[in-house]
Amino acid sequence: MALAVITAFFALIPPSSAQTYGPPSPGQNPPPPPAQGPPGMQQPMQPQQPMQQPQAPPPSPMLPPPNSASAGLRITQYDLSQFPIVRLFASVTGGRGLPIKDLRPEDFAITENGKPVENVRFANPEVFDLPLAILFVIDVSGSMEGIPNGGFAWGQPMPGQQRKEGEARPIDYEIEAVKGFIAQLEPPDQVALIKFSESVIFVQDFTADKQLVISEVEKLRPFGQTRLYDSIRQAMNAARQLEGYRSAVIVLSDGMDNASTETPESLITFYRDEVLAKNVSFSVFTLGLGDEIDEGGLSLIADETGGQFFKSPTPYDLKAIYQTILSQILNEYVLEYDSRESRQGAIIEGSVTASVEGSQYDSKFTFRSPGLGKVLARLLWPGVILMIIAFVALIYLTISKLLRAAWVTVMVAPLEGKDFVLHDDNLIGRGEECTVQIRHDPGVWLQHARIQLTNDGFVLTAIDETNPPLF
């Protein structure tokens, strides 16, 4: 009997009962969750089985989670500054999204308007080397605080546990991942920051002062709802203003959009009409944290802009994902070829194919050959010149009239009159010698009146006092 009681007593003591479970500090590998009995047990009279807890996935400090869509070829940007030389930025990645770095120019094939392109080459980095421009769009909604009233363990709530003060939150892992990304950029590179929750705030415009952006990132605090797609629209609008950079937008969200007026479809329309149609290009990388995300919308935006979607089930993978994105950007191939298109403003559609260890990856691109403004100018210049001549003539006539010493206007009909410039001594009448001639009024004499310039101005007097000039 005593042995049975002692056995039951030890069965009720959970192992490591003095430990509490919470996420590790950023930069550390997550510990496995300990087994734990249900909370609130009062009488240790009957043995109970510990509640089953979510199992921790194996740590992956160097690699992001596998992504079936990560392998392939993407055209992330193009440069037409020296057209007809066309430069395409191509990212070739393997199964985990890591860049493939050992391809040669002959491993790429390009077509332009359906015809193969000859002399595909890599751009000379000493001649063409653009700095980076990275715009971070970070979710600071309330869910980035973690799970309310419970621990955060592998994306699931831990019943009966409270997060201790000072324990890491999802936003803490995000901050550390972004800081690690920025720390690896070169001095000429530019960085900007947008945060969003119930509103979208452009925290810092593009700047080469990396420490300034890092200090703003460290101030991020989670609160409110999720205005995701409105923030991406603002980021696209900012990125399309840049010239002379390899630009990318990196978006992180851990929840469904519940406050935006924009949609993934409206963002794609904006990108096509206001970005690509104006020969501007940049890529948008999207990161979804946890399970309650709009994976379809985030994937669509990334695919249509030459970026890539990453899903991070837990915040512990964020640093590796950001490192993968940076590695992809830094290891892009800059393909160069000479376009055959001689027309200005022509639409060019092309494709790029990469041969990688027996597999072929392809991607399409579209742009308009530069010079459409010159074409329109040639068509419109005759009309523009005539308008300029008419405008100059109008100005000349107006100034000439204003420079006259004085003049009188004789109205011969409603809205119809004739101007006569006045001199020092002027006759009014029907005679040929009159300065102001009024020919068709029988009440006017041959010499009816006189206008003379005096020290007090012009004075009108009648030549015959019996026929006054005012009638």
Tab-separated table of C-alpha atoms in Angstrom:
chain	number	residue	atom	x	y	z
A	1	MET	CA	0.000	0.000	0.000
A	2	ALA	CA	2.792	2.419	0.898
A	3	LEU	CA	4.605	1.563	-2.312
A	4	ALA	CA	1.503	2.352	-4.362
A	5	VAL	CA	1.070	5.742	-2.710
A	6	ILE	CA	4.693	6.662	-3.289
A	7	THR	CA	4.450	5.589	-6.956
A	8	ALA	CA	1.360	7.714	-7.487
A	9	PHE	CA	2.997	10.694	-5.823
A	10	PHE	CA	6.010	10.644	-8.141
A	11	ALA	CA	3.791	10.226	-11.163
A	12	LEU	CA	2.144	13.540	-10.328
A	13	ILE	CA	5.383	15.542	-10.257
A	14	PRO	CA	6.000	16.950	-13.797
A	15	PRO	CA	9.611	16.774	-14.935
A	16	SER	CA	11.551	20.063	-14.768
A	17	SER	CA	8.586	21.649	-13.042
A	18	ALA	CA	10.692	24.641	-12.027
A	19	GLN	CA	11.221	25.678	-15.715
A	20	THR	CA	8.903	27.838	-17.745
A	21	TYR	CA	8.718	27.724	-21.525
A	22	GLY	CA	8.980	30.683	-23.809
A	23	PRO	CA	10.722	31.598	-27.065
A	24	PRO	CA	14.483	31.980	-26.923
A	25	SER	CA	16.244	35.259	-27.353
A	26	PRO	CA	16.833	36.298	-30.989
A	27	GLY	CA	19.942	34.631	-32.359
A	28	GLN	CA	19.609	31.511	-30.146
A	29	ASN	CA	18.258	28.141	-31.202
A	30	PRO	CA	14.810	27.415	-29.702
A	31	PRO	CA	14.735	24.806	-26.925
A	32	PRO	CA	12.227	21.945	-27.153
A	33	PRO	CA	9.083	22.477	-25.076
A	34	PRO	CA	9.090	20.402	-21.845
A	35	ALA	CA	6.293	18.010	-21.020
A	36	GLN	CA	3.878	19.521	-18.552
A	37	GLY	CA	0.805	18.494	-16.585
A	38	PRO	CA	-2.482	20.344	-16.946
A	39	PRO	CA	-2.762	23.542	-14.920
A	40	GLY	CA	-4.940	23.909	-11.850
A	41	MET	CA	-4.649	20.364	-10.386
A	42	GLN	CA	-5.661	20.413	-6.701
A	43	GLN	CA	-5.594	16.868	-5.180
A	44	PRO	CA	-2.728	14.565	-6.198
A	45	MET	CA	-4.756	11.444	-5.527
A	46	GLN	CA	-5.043	9.946	-9.016
A	47	PRO	CA	-2.215	9.790	-11.601
A	48	GLN	CA	-2.759	12.027	-14.658
A	49	GLN	CA	-1.123	12.035	-18.091
A	50	PRO	CA	0.739	15.285	-18.997
A	51	MET	CA	-0.945	17.422	-21.710
A	52	GLN	CA	0.552	16.878	-25.148
A	53	GLN	CA	2.497	19.938	-26.286
A	54	PRO	CA	3.449	20.995	-29.862
A	55	GLN	CA	6.760	19.515	-30.848
A	56	ALA	CA	9.569	21.879	-31.789
A	57	PRO	CA	10.846	21.575	-35.368
A	58	PRO	CA	14.564	21.005	-35.784
A	59	PRO	CA	16.485	24.295	-35.670
A	60	SER	CA	17.619	25.744	-38.989
A	61	PRO	CA	20.102	28.526	-38.222
A	62	MET	CA	21.473	28.713	-41.772
A	63	LEU	CA	18.636	27.703	-44.100
A	64	PRO	CA	15.099	29.016	-44.533
A	65	PRO	CA	12.159	26.597	-44.517
A	66	PRO	CA	11.882	24.553	-47.733
A	67	ASN	CA	9.783	26.278	-50.358
A	68	SER	CA	8.582	24.282	-53.334
A	69	ALA	CA	8.287	27.423	-55.435
A	70	SER	CA	11.714	28.805	-54.581
A	71	ALA	CA	13.721	27.022	-57.321
A	72	GLY	CA	13.757	28.799	-60.659
A	73	LEU	CA	14.634	31.946	-62.605
A	74	ARG	CA	13.233	35.407	-61.955
A	75	ILE	CA	13.821	38.688	-63.800
A	76	THR	CA	13.836	41.143	-60.914
A	77	GLN	CA	14.701	44.369	-62.729
A	78	TYR	CA	15.977	45.760	-66.026
A	79	ASP	CA	18.047	48.757	-67.093
A	80	LEU	CA	17.580	50.673	-70.360
A	81	SER	CA	19.781	53.679	-69.589
A	82	GLN	CA	22.115	52.834	-72.515
A	83	PHE	CA	19.544	51.419	-74.942
A	84	PRO	CA	19.859	49.592	-77.369
A	85	ILE	CA	21.997	47.847	-74.725
A	86	VAL	CA	19.522	45.995	-72.491
A	87	ARG	CA	20.524	44.752	-69.043
A	88	LEU	CA	18.396	42.197	-67.204
A	89	PHE	CA	18.864	41.324	-63.517
A	90	ALA	CA	18.278	37.580	-63.211
A	91	SER	CA	18.066	35.583	-59.982
A	92	VAL	CA	18.598	31.811	-60.315
A	93	THR	CA	17.828	29.844	-57.149
A	94	GLY	CA	17.836	26.248	-55.967
A	95	GLY	CA	15.338	24.267	-53.929
A	96	ARG	CA	15.685	26.280	-50.700
A	97	GLY	CA	15.810	29.639	-52.408
A	98	LEU	CA	19.594	29.852	-52.231
A	99	PRO	CA	21.266	31.423	-55.277
A	100	ILE	CA	23.063	29.324	-57.875
A	101	LYS	CA	26.320	31.202	-58.453
A	102	ASP	CA	28.376	29.219	-60.989
A	103	LEU	CA	26.467	29.746	-64.249
A	104	ARG	CA	28.178	31.043	-67.391
A	105	PRO	CA	26.850	33.347	-70.124
A	106	GLU	CA	26.359	30.353	-72.434
A	107	ASP	CA	23.985	28.855	-69.837
A	108	PHE	CA	21.502	31.621	-70.642
A	109	ALA	CA	19.372	32.064	-73.770
A	110	ILE	CA	17.320	35.180	-74.529
A	111	THR	CA	14.580	35.786	-77.083
A	112	GLU	CA	13.259	39.199	-78.093
A	113	ASN	CA	9.877	39.401	-79.832
A	114	GLY	CA	10.125	35.692	-80.572
A	115	LYS	CA	13.611	35.762	-82.126
A	116	PRO	CA	16.785	34.400	-80.486
A	117	VAL	CA	19.279	36.991	-79.287
A	118	GLU	CA	22.980	36.642	-80.100
A	119	ASN	CA	25.950	37.640	-77.955
A	120	VAL	CA	24.343	37.242	-74.534
A	121	ARG	CA	26.953	38.327	-71.995
A	122	PHE	CA	27.428	39.381	-68.398
A	123	ALA	CA	27.635	43.119	-67.767
A	124	ASN	CA	31.073	44.362	-66.768
A	125	PRO	CA	30.828	45.151	-63.026
A	126	GLU	CA	33.540	47.798	-63.362
A	127	VAL	CA	31.395	49.679	-65.870
A	128	PHE	CA	27.923	48.910	-64.547
A	129	ASP	CA	27.554	48.486	-60.794
A	130	LEU	CA	24.381	49.883	-59.260
A	131	PRO	CA	24.018	50.361	-55.490
A	132	LEU	CA	21.073	48.780	-53.676
A	133	ALA	CA	17.906	50.524	-52.499
A	134	ILE	CA	15.948	48.426	-49.989
A	135	LEU	CA	12.562	49.464	-48.592
A	136	PHE	CA	11.433	47.490	-45.520
A	137	VAL	CA	7.680	47.269	-44.885
A	138	ILE	CA	7.110	45.891	-41.376
A	139	ASP	CA	3.928	44.727	-39.684
A	140	VAL	CA	3.615	46.289	-36.221
A	141	SER	CA	0.021	45.193	-35.583
A	142	GLY	CA	-0.909	43.842	-32.184
A	143	SER	CA	-0.351	40.220	-33.175
A	144	MET	CA	3.400	40.890	-33.446
A	145	GLU	CA	3.363	41.178	-29.661
A	146	GLY	CA	2.793	37.426	-29.455
A	147	ILE	CA	-0.162	35.414	-28.202
A	148	PRO	CA	-2.146	37.372	-25.600
A	149	ASN	CA	-2.261	35.739	-22.140
A	150	GLY	CA	-0.137	32.822	-23.240
A	151	GLY	CA	3.300	31.726	-24.369
A	152	PHE	CA	4.352	31.731	-28.035
A	153	ALA	CA	5.629	28.278	-29.004
A	154	TRP	CA	5.934	27.299	-32.667
A	155	GLY	CA	3.000	29.433	-33.684
A	156	GLN	CA	0.623	27.811	-31.133
A	157	PRO	CA	-0.605	28.967	-27.712
A	158	MET	CA	0.791	27.217	-24.671
A	159	PRO	CA	-2.082	26.744	-22.191
A	160	GLY	CA	-1.374	27.887	-18.689
A	161	GLN	CA	1.818	29.785	-19.509
A	162	GLN	CA	2.492	33.480	-19.361
A	163	ARG	CA	5.284	35.207	-21.215
A	164	LYS	CA	7.700	36.630	-18.717
A	165	GLU	CA	8.806	40.227	-18.895
A	166	GLY	CA	11.856	40.466	-21.120
A	167	GLU	CA	11.082	37.330	-23.138
A	168	ALA	CA	11.357	37.756	-26.894
A	169	ARG	CA	8.292	38.541	-29.003
A	170	PRO	CA	7.811	38.006	-32.750
A	171	ILE	CA	8.562	41.710	-33.300
A	172	ASP	CA	11.911	41.220	-31.532
A	173	TYR	CA	12.946	38.530	-34.004
A	174	GLU	CA	11.868	40.791	-36.855
A	175	ILE	CA	13.923	43.701	-35.513
A	176	GLU	CA	17.036	41.540	-35.178
A	177	ALA	CA	16.585	40.114	-38.692
A	178	VAL	CA	16.250	43.557	-40.282
A	179	LYS	CA	19.221	44.929	-38.340
A	180	GLY	CA	21.348	41.996	-39.487
A	181	PHE	CA	20.317	42.634	-43.094
A	182	ILE	CA	21.149	46.357	-42.953
A	183	ALA	CA	24.511	45.716	-41.303
A	184	GLN	CA	25.713	43.876	-44.409
A	185	LEU	CA	24.949	46.665	-46.897
A	186	GLU	CA	27.624	48.814	-48.523
A	187	PRO	CA	28.036	52.573	-47.846
A	188	PRO	CA	26.400	53.710	-51.138
A	189	ASP	CA	23.327	51.519	-50.559
A	190	GLN	CA	20.071	53.222	-49.554
A	191	VAL	CA	17.528	52.006	-46.987
A	192	ALA	CA	13.981	53.140	-46.141
A	193	LEU	CA	11.353	52.016	-43.619
A	194	ILE	CA	7.549	51.817	-43.592
A	195	LYS	CA	5.564	50.453	-40.658
A	196	PHE	CA	1.888	49.581	-40.670
A	197	SER	CA	-0.869	48.584	-38.293
A	198	GLU	CA	-4.147	50.528	-38.321
A	199	SER	CA	-2.351	53.192	-40.378
A	200	VAL	CA	0.602	53.305	-42.757
A	201	ILE	CA	3.545	55.446	-41.639
A	202	PHE	CA	6.581	56.221	-43.803
A	203	VAL	CA	9.042	56.225	-40.921
A	204	GLN	CA	12.216	56.974	-42.895
A	205	ASP	CA	12.712	57.876	-46.544
A	206	PHE	CA	15.616	56.432	-48.537
A	207	THR	CA	18.926	57.288	-46.923
A	208	ALA	CA	22.503	56.007	-46.885
A	209	ASP	CA	22.610	56.573	-43.114
A	210	LYS	CA	22.112	52.957	-42.044
A	211	GLN	CA	22.363	53.716	-38.330
A	212	LEU	CA	19.488	56.179	-38.612
A	213	VAL	CA	17.233	53.452	-39.997
A	214	ILE	CA	18.437	50.905	-37.432
A	215	SER	CA	17.554	53.305	-34.615
A	216	GLU	CA	14.030	53.645	-36.055
A	217	VAL	CA	13.700	49.865	-36.383
A	218	GLU	CA	14.614	49.432	-32.721
A	219	LYS	CA	11.725	51.732	-31.754
A	220	LEU	CA	9.041	49.559	-33.384
A	221	ARG	CA	6.213	48.626	-31.016
A	222	PRO	CA	3.234	46.396	-31.933
A	223	PHE	CA	-0.314	47.752	-31.678
A	224	GLY	CA	-3.562	47.753	-33.648
A	225	GLN	CA	-4.883	45.994	-36.736
A	226	THR	CA	-3.313	45.036	-40.087
A	227	ARG	CA	-3.381	47.469	-43.022
A	228	LEU	CA	-1.114	45.348	-45.173
A	229	TYR	CA	-2.002	46.076	-48.792
A	230	ASP	CA	-2.263	49.852	-48.358
A	231	SER	CA	1.298	49.795	-47.026
A	232	ILE	CA	2.524	47.863	-50.087
A	233	ARG	CA	0.893	50.444	-52.369
A	234	GLN	CA	2.749	53.246	-50.583
A	235	ALA	CA	5.986	51.276	-50.836
A	236	MET	CA	5.508	50.730	-54.581
A	237	ASN	CA	4.854	54.412	-55.094
A	238	ALA	CA	8.086	55.299	-53.273
A	239	ALA	CA	10.227	52.680	-55.024
A	240	ARG	CA	9.148	53.754	-58.518
A	241	GLN	CA	10.625	57.223	-57.939
A	242	LEU	CA	14.186	55.879	-57.742
A	243	GLU	CA	16.672	55.865	-60.610
A	244	GLY	CA	20.123	54.347	-60.734
A	245	TYR	CA	19.560	51.685	-58.047
A	246	ARG	CA	18.840	47.976	-57.795
A	247	SER	CA	15.618	48.332	-55.880
A	248	ALA	CA	13.657	45.856	-53.792
A	249	VAL	CA	10.741	46.040	-51.356
A	250	ILE	CA	10.678	43.519	-48.481
A	251	VAL	CA	7.295	43.065	-46.775
A	252	LEU	CA	6.599	41.117	-43.586
A	253	SER	CA	3.154	40.384	-42.131
A	254	ASP	CA	1.869	37.877	-39.614
A	255	GLY	CA	-1.863	38.226	-40.220
A	256	MET	CA	-4.730	38.742	-42.615
A	257	ASP	CA	-5.370	42.247	-43.916
A	258	ASN	CA	-8.364	43.741	-42.122
A	259	ALA	CA	-8.094	47.478	-42.747
A	260	SER	CA	-6.924	48.202	-46.344
A	261	THR	CA	-8.742	49.629	-49.330
A	262	GLU	CA	-6.192	48.051	-51.684
A	263	THR	CA	-6.228	44.394	-52.758
A	264	PRO	CA	-3.545	42.153	-54.286
A	265	GLU	CA	-5.266	42.554	-57.654
A	266	SER	CA	-5.318	46.367	-57.477
A	267	LEU	CA	-1.631	46.357	-56.525
A	268	ILE	CA	-0.744	44.251	-59.577
A	269	THR	CA	-2.727	46.628	-61.800
A	270	PHE	CA	-0.861	49.593	-60.299
A	271	TYR	CA	2.489	47.856	-60.819
A	272	ARG	CA	1.748	47.149	-64.481
A	273	ASP	CA	0.243	50.543	-65.317
A	274	GLU	CA	2.387	52.890	-63.230
A	275	VAL	CA	5.675	50.996	-62.916
A	276	LEU	CA	6.352	48.633	-65.816
A	277	ALA	CA	4.524	50.805	-68.357
A	278	LYS	CA	6.935	53.638	-67.524
A	279	ASN	CA	10.046	51.467	-67.871
A	280	VAL	CA	10.595	51.307	-64.118
A	281	SER	CA	11.172	48.016	-62.310
A	282	PHE	CA	11.778	46.651	-58.837
A	283	SER	CA	10.960	43.410	-57.036
A	284	VAL	CA	8.732	42.830	-54.011
A	285	PHE	CA	9.654	40.050	-51.578
A	286	THR	CA	6.866	38.994	-49.219
A	287	LEU	CA	7.177	37.115	-45.912
A	288	GLY	CA	4.257	35.481	-44.143
A	289	LEU	CA	4.784	34.702	-40.455
A	290	GLY	CA	2.622	31.997	-38.886
A	291	ASP	CA	-0.469	30.283	-40.251
A	292	GLU	CA	-3.055	33.089	-40.318
A	293	ILE	CA	-1.747	34.875	-43.433
A	294	ASP	CA	-3.023	35.618	-46.920
A	295	GLU	CA	-0.611	33.270	-48.616
A	296	GLY	CA	-2.343	33.576	-51.990
A	297	GLY	CA	-2.238	37.379	-52.020
A	298	LEU	CA	1.348	37.608	-50.826
A	299	SER	CA	2.459	35.000	-53.387
A	300	LEU	CA	0.668	36.809	-56.220
A	301	ILE	CA	2.346	40.137	-55.445
A	302	ALA	CA	5.795	38.536	-55.231
A	303	ASP	CA	5.380	36.509	-58.434
A	304	GLU	CA	4.114	39.421	-60.518
A	305	THR	CA	6.929	41.769	-59.442
A	306	GLY	CA	9.891	39.410	-59.825
A	307	GLY	CA	10.186	38.811	-56.090
A	308	GLN	CA	9.559	35.713	-54.021
A	309	PHE	CA	7.196	34.655	-51.250
A	310	PHE	CA	8.571	33.035	-48.088
A	311	LYS	CA	6.475	31.385	-45.413
A	312	SER	CA	7.902	31.327	-41.910
A	313	PRO	CA	5.882	29.117	-39.546
A	314	THR	CA	7.752	30.548	-36.555
A	315	PRO	CA	9.652	33.781	-35.907
A	316	TYR	CA	12.837	31.811	-35.354
A	317	ASP	CA	13.337	31.451	-39.121
A	318	LEU	CA	13.096	35.153	-39.974
A	319	LYS	CA	16.812	35.885	-39.742
A	320	ALA	CA	17.661	33.041	-42.131
A	321	ILE	CA	14.965	34.159	-44.582
A	322	TYR	CA	16.211	37.752	-44.620
A	323	GLN	CA	19.721	36.435	-45.178
A	324	THR	CA	18.455	34.365	-48.124
A	325	ILE	CA	16.802	37.422	-49.686
A	326	LEU	CA	19.990	39.458	-49.358
A	327	SER	CA	22.018	36.609	-50.829
A	328	GLN	CA	19.662	36.404	-53.806
A	329	ILE	CA	19.909	40.132	-54.472
A	330	LEU	CA	23.696	40.233	-54.140
A	331	ASN	CA	24.165	37.206	-56.407
A	332	GLU	CA	21.915	38.227	-59.282
A	333	TYR	CA	23.304	37.797	-62.779
A	334	VAL	CA	23.310	40.977	-64.866
A	335	LEU	CA	22.651	39.763	-68.407
A	336	GLU	CA	23.437	42.122	-71.257
A	337	TYR	CA	22.499	42.053	-74.921
A	338	ASP	CA	22.043	44.410	-77.884
A	339	SER	CA	18.420	44.941	-78.870
A	340	ARG	CA	17.485	44.786	-82.546
A	341	GLU	CA	14.569	47.163	-82.027
A	342	SER	CA	15.278	50.498	-83.693
A	343	ARG	CA	11.801	51.986	-83.329
A	344	GLN	CA	11.223	54.354	-80.465
A	345	GLY	CA	8.354	53.561	-78.143
A	346	ALA	CA	7.967	49.977	-79.393
A	347	ILE	CA	6.761	47.270	-77.004
A	348	ILE	CA	9.353	44.512	-76.588
A	349	GLU	CA	8.418	41.100	-75.197
A	350	GLY	CA	11.132	38.612	-74.388
A	351	SER	CA	12.102	35.570	-72.363
A	352	VAL	CA	15.206	34.287	-70.581
A	353	THR	CA	16.049	30.606	-70.172
A	354	ALA	CA	18.714	29.263	-67.787
A	355	SER	CA	20.114	25.737	-68.093
A	356	VAL	CA	20.977	24.357	-64.646
A	357	GLU	CA	22.276	20.779	-64.301
A	358	GLY	CA	19.970	19.329	-66.928
A	359	SER	CA	16.965	21.458	-65.909
A	360	GLN	CA	15.722	24.594	-67.619
A	361	TYR	CA	14.189	27.564	-65.863
A	362	ASP	CA	12.590	30.431	-67.762
A	363	SER	CA	11.107	33.848	-67.102
A	364	LYS	CA	9.463	36.497	-69.282
A	365	PHE	CA	9.937	40.249	-69.459
A	366	THR	CA	8.243	43.187	-71.197
A	367	PHE	CA	9.319	46.796	-71.678
A	368	ARG	CA	8.891	49.710	-74.082
A	369	SER	CA	11.907	50.884	-76.033
A	370	PRO	CA	12.945	54.375	-74.865
A	371	GLY	CA	12.139	57.458	-76.923
A	372	LEU	CA	8.337	57.482	-77.056
A	373	GLY	CA	8.405	61.122	-75.988
A	374	LYS	CA	10.528	61.987	-79.027
A	375	VAL	CA	8.104	60.196	-81.325
A	376	LEU	CA	5.175	62.159	-79.947
A	377	ALA	CA	7.184	65.390	-80.208
A	378	ARG	CA	7.811	64.841	-83.922
A	379	LEU	CA	4.095	64.371	-84.481
A	380	LEU	CA	3.012	67.404	-82.488
A	381	TRP	CA	5.711	69.981	-83.207
A	382	PRO	CA	3.931	71.842	-86.117
A	383	GLY	CA	0.895	72.570	-83.957
A	384	VAL	CA	3.063	73.519	-80.997
A	385	ILE	CA	5.053	75.993	-83.112
A	386	LEU	CA	1.872	77.636	-84.453
A	387	MET	CA	0.529	78.017	-80.937
A	388	ILE	CA	3.768	79.661	-79.845
A	389	ILE	CA	3.663	82.116	-82.800
A	390	ALA	CA	0.046	83.054	-82.045
A	391	PHE	CA	0.857	83.556	-78.384
A	392	VAL	CA	3.836	85.811	-79.158
A	393	ALA	CA	1.758	87.866	-81.608
A	394	LEU	CA	-0.962	88.362	-79.019
A	395	ILE	CA	1.578	89.568	-76.488
A	396	TYR	CA	3.107	91.980	-79.043
A	397	LEU	CA	-0.256	93.525	-79.971
A	398	THR	CA	-1.223	93.905	-76.328
A	399	ILE	CA	2.049	95.612	-75.416
A	400	SER	CA	1.865	97.875	-78.493
A	401	LYS	CA	-1.578	99.056	-77.505
A	402	LEU	CA	-0.527	99.707	-73.924
A	403	LEU	CA	2.469	101.759	-75.089
A	404	ARG	CA	0.303	104.236	-77.012
A	405	ALA	CA	0.101	107.757	-75.502
A	406	ALA	CA	-3.680	107.822	-76.011
A	407	TRP	CA	-6.306	106.662	-78.407
A	408	VAL	CA	-10.010	106.887	-79.070
A	409	THR	CA	-12.303	104.105	-80.204
A	410	VAL	CA	-15.146	104.931	-82.615
A	411	MET	CA	-17.966	102.389	-82.345
A	412	VAL	CA	-19.648	101.838	-85.698
A	413	ALA	CA	-21.860	98.998	-84.463
A	414	PRO	CA	-22.390	97.035	-81.251
A	415	LEU	CA	-19.164	95.196	-80.389
A	416	GLU	CA	-17.514	96.685	-83.481
A	417	GLY	CA	-15.194	99.657	-83.359
A	418	LYS	CA	-11.995	101.227	-84.662
A	419	ASP	CA	-9.050	102.664	-82.717
A	420	PHE	CA	-7.428	106.009	-83.666
A	421	VAL	CA	-4.083	107.013	-82.148
A	422	LEU	CA	-4.066	110.624	-80.916
A	423	HIS	CA	-1.333	113.174	-81.545
A	424	ASP	CA	-0.816	116.656	-80.138
A	425	ASP	CA	-3.527	118.176	-82.408
A	426	ASN	CA	-6.280	115.980	-83.846
A	427	LEU	CA	-9.320	116.769	-85.996
A	428	ILE	CA	-12.574	114.815	-85.768
A	429	GLY	CA	-14.894	114.758	-88.794
A	430	ARG	CA	-15.766	113.233	-92.156
A	431	GLY	CA	-12.896	114.903	-94.037
A	432	GLU	CA	-9.827	113.064	-95.294
A	433	GLU	CA	-7.578	115.374	-93.272
A	434	CYS	CA	-9.174	114.338	-89.973
A	435	THR	CA	-7.210	112.182	-87.569
A	436	VAL	CA	-10.421	110.582	-86.305
A	437	GLN	CA	-12.634	109.944	-89.286
A	438	ILE	CA	-16.368	109.348	-88.904
A	439	ARG	CA	-17.513	108.873	-92.471
A	440	HIS	CA	-21.045	107.447	-92.336
A	441	ASP	CA	-22.725	109.707	-89.815
A	442	PRO	CA	-24.598	112.567	-91.551
A	443	GLY	CA	-24.674	114.507	-88.297
A	444	VAL	CA	-20.886	114.912	-88.359
A	445	TRP	CA	-19.332	117.801	-90.300
A	446	LEU	CA	-16.207	117.590	-92.430
A	447	GLN	CA	-14.323	119.126	-89.507
A	448	HIS	CA	-16.498	118.652	-86.492
A	449	ALA	CA	-14.242	118.971	-83.440
A	450	ARG	CA	-10.663	119.142	-82.290
A	451	ILE	CA	-8.716	117.165	-79.632
A	452	GLN	CA	-5.608	118.999	-78.434
A	453	LEU	CA	-2.929	117.966	-75.947
A	454	THR	CA	-2.458	120.553	-73.180
A	455	ASN	CA	-0.657	120.620	-69.849
A	456	ASP	CA	-3.850	119.314	-68.305
A	457	GLY	CA	-4.197	116.458	-70.798
A	458	PHE	CA	-6.310	116.121	-73.947
A	459	VAL	CA	-9.076	118.713	-74.410
A	460	LEU	CA	-12.043	118.264	-76.749
A	461	THR	CA	-13.489	121.473	-78.314
A	462	ALA	CA	-16.054	122.180	-81.051
A	463	ILE	CA	-14.904	123.887	-84.219
A	464	ASP	CA	-18.358	125.501	-84.666
A	465	GLU	CA	-19.839	126.477	-81.334
A	466	THR	CA	-23.348	126.081	-82.763
A	467	ASN	CA	-22.595	122.375	-83.350
A	468	PRO	CA	-21.130	120.990	-80.119
A	469	PRO	CA	-19.087	117.751	-80.338
A	470	LEU	CA	-21.100	115.980	-77.643
A	471	PHE	CA	-24.199	114.554	-79.278
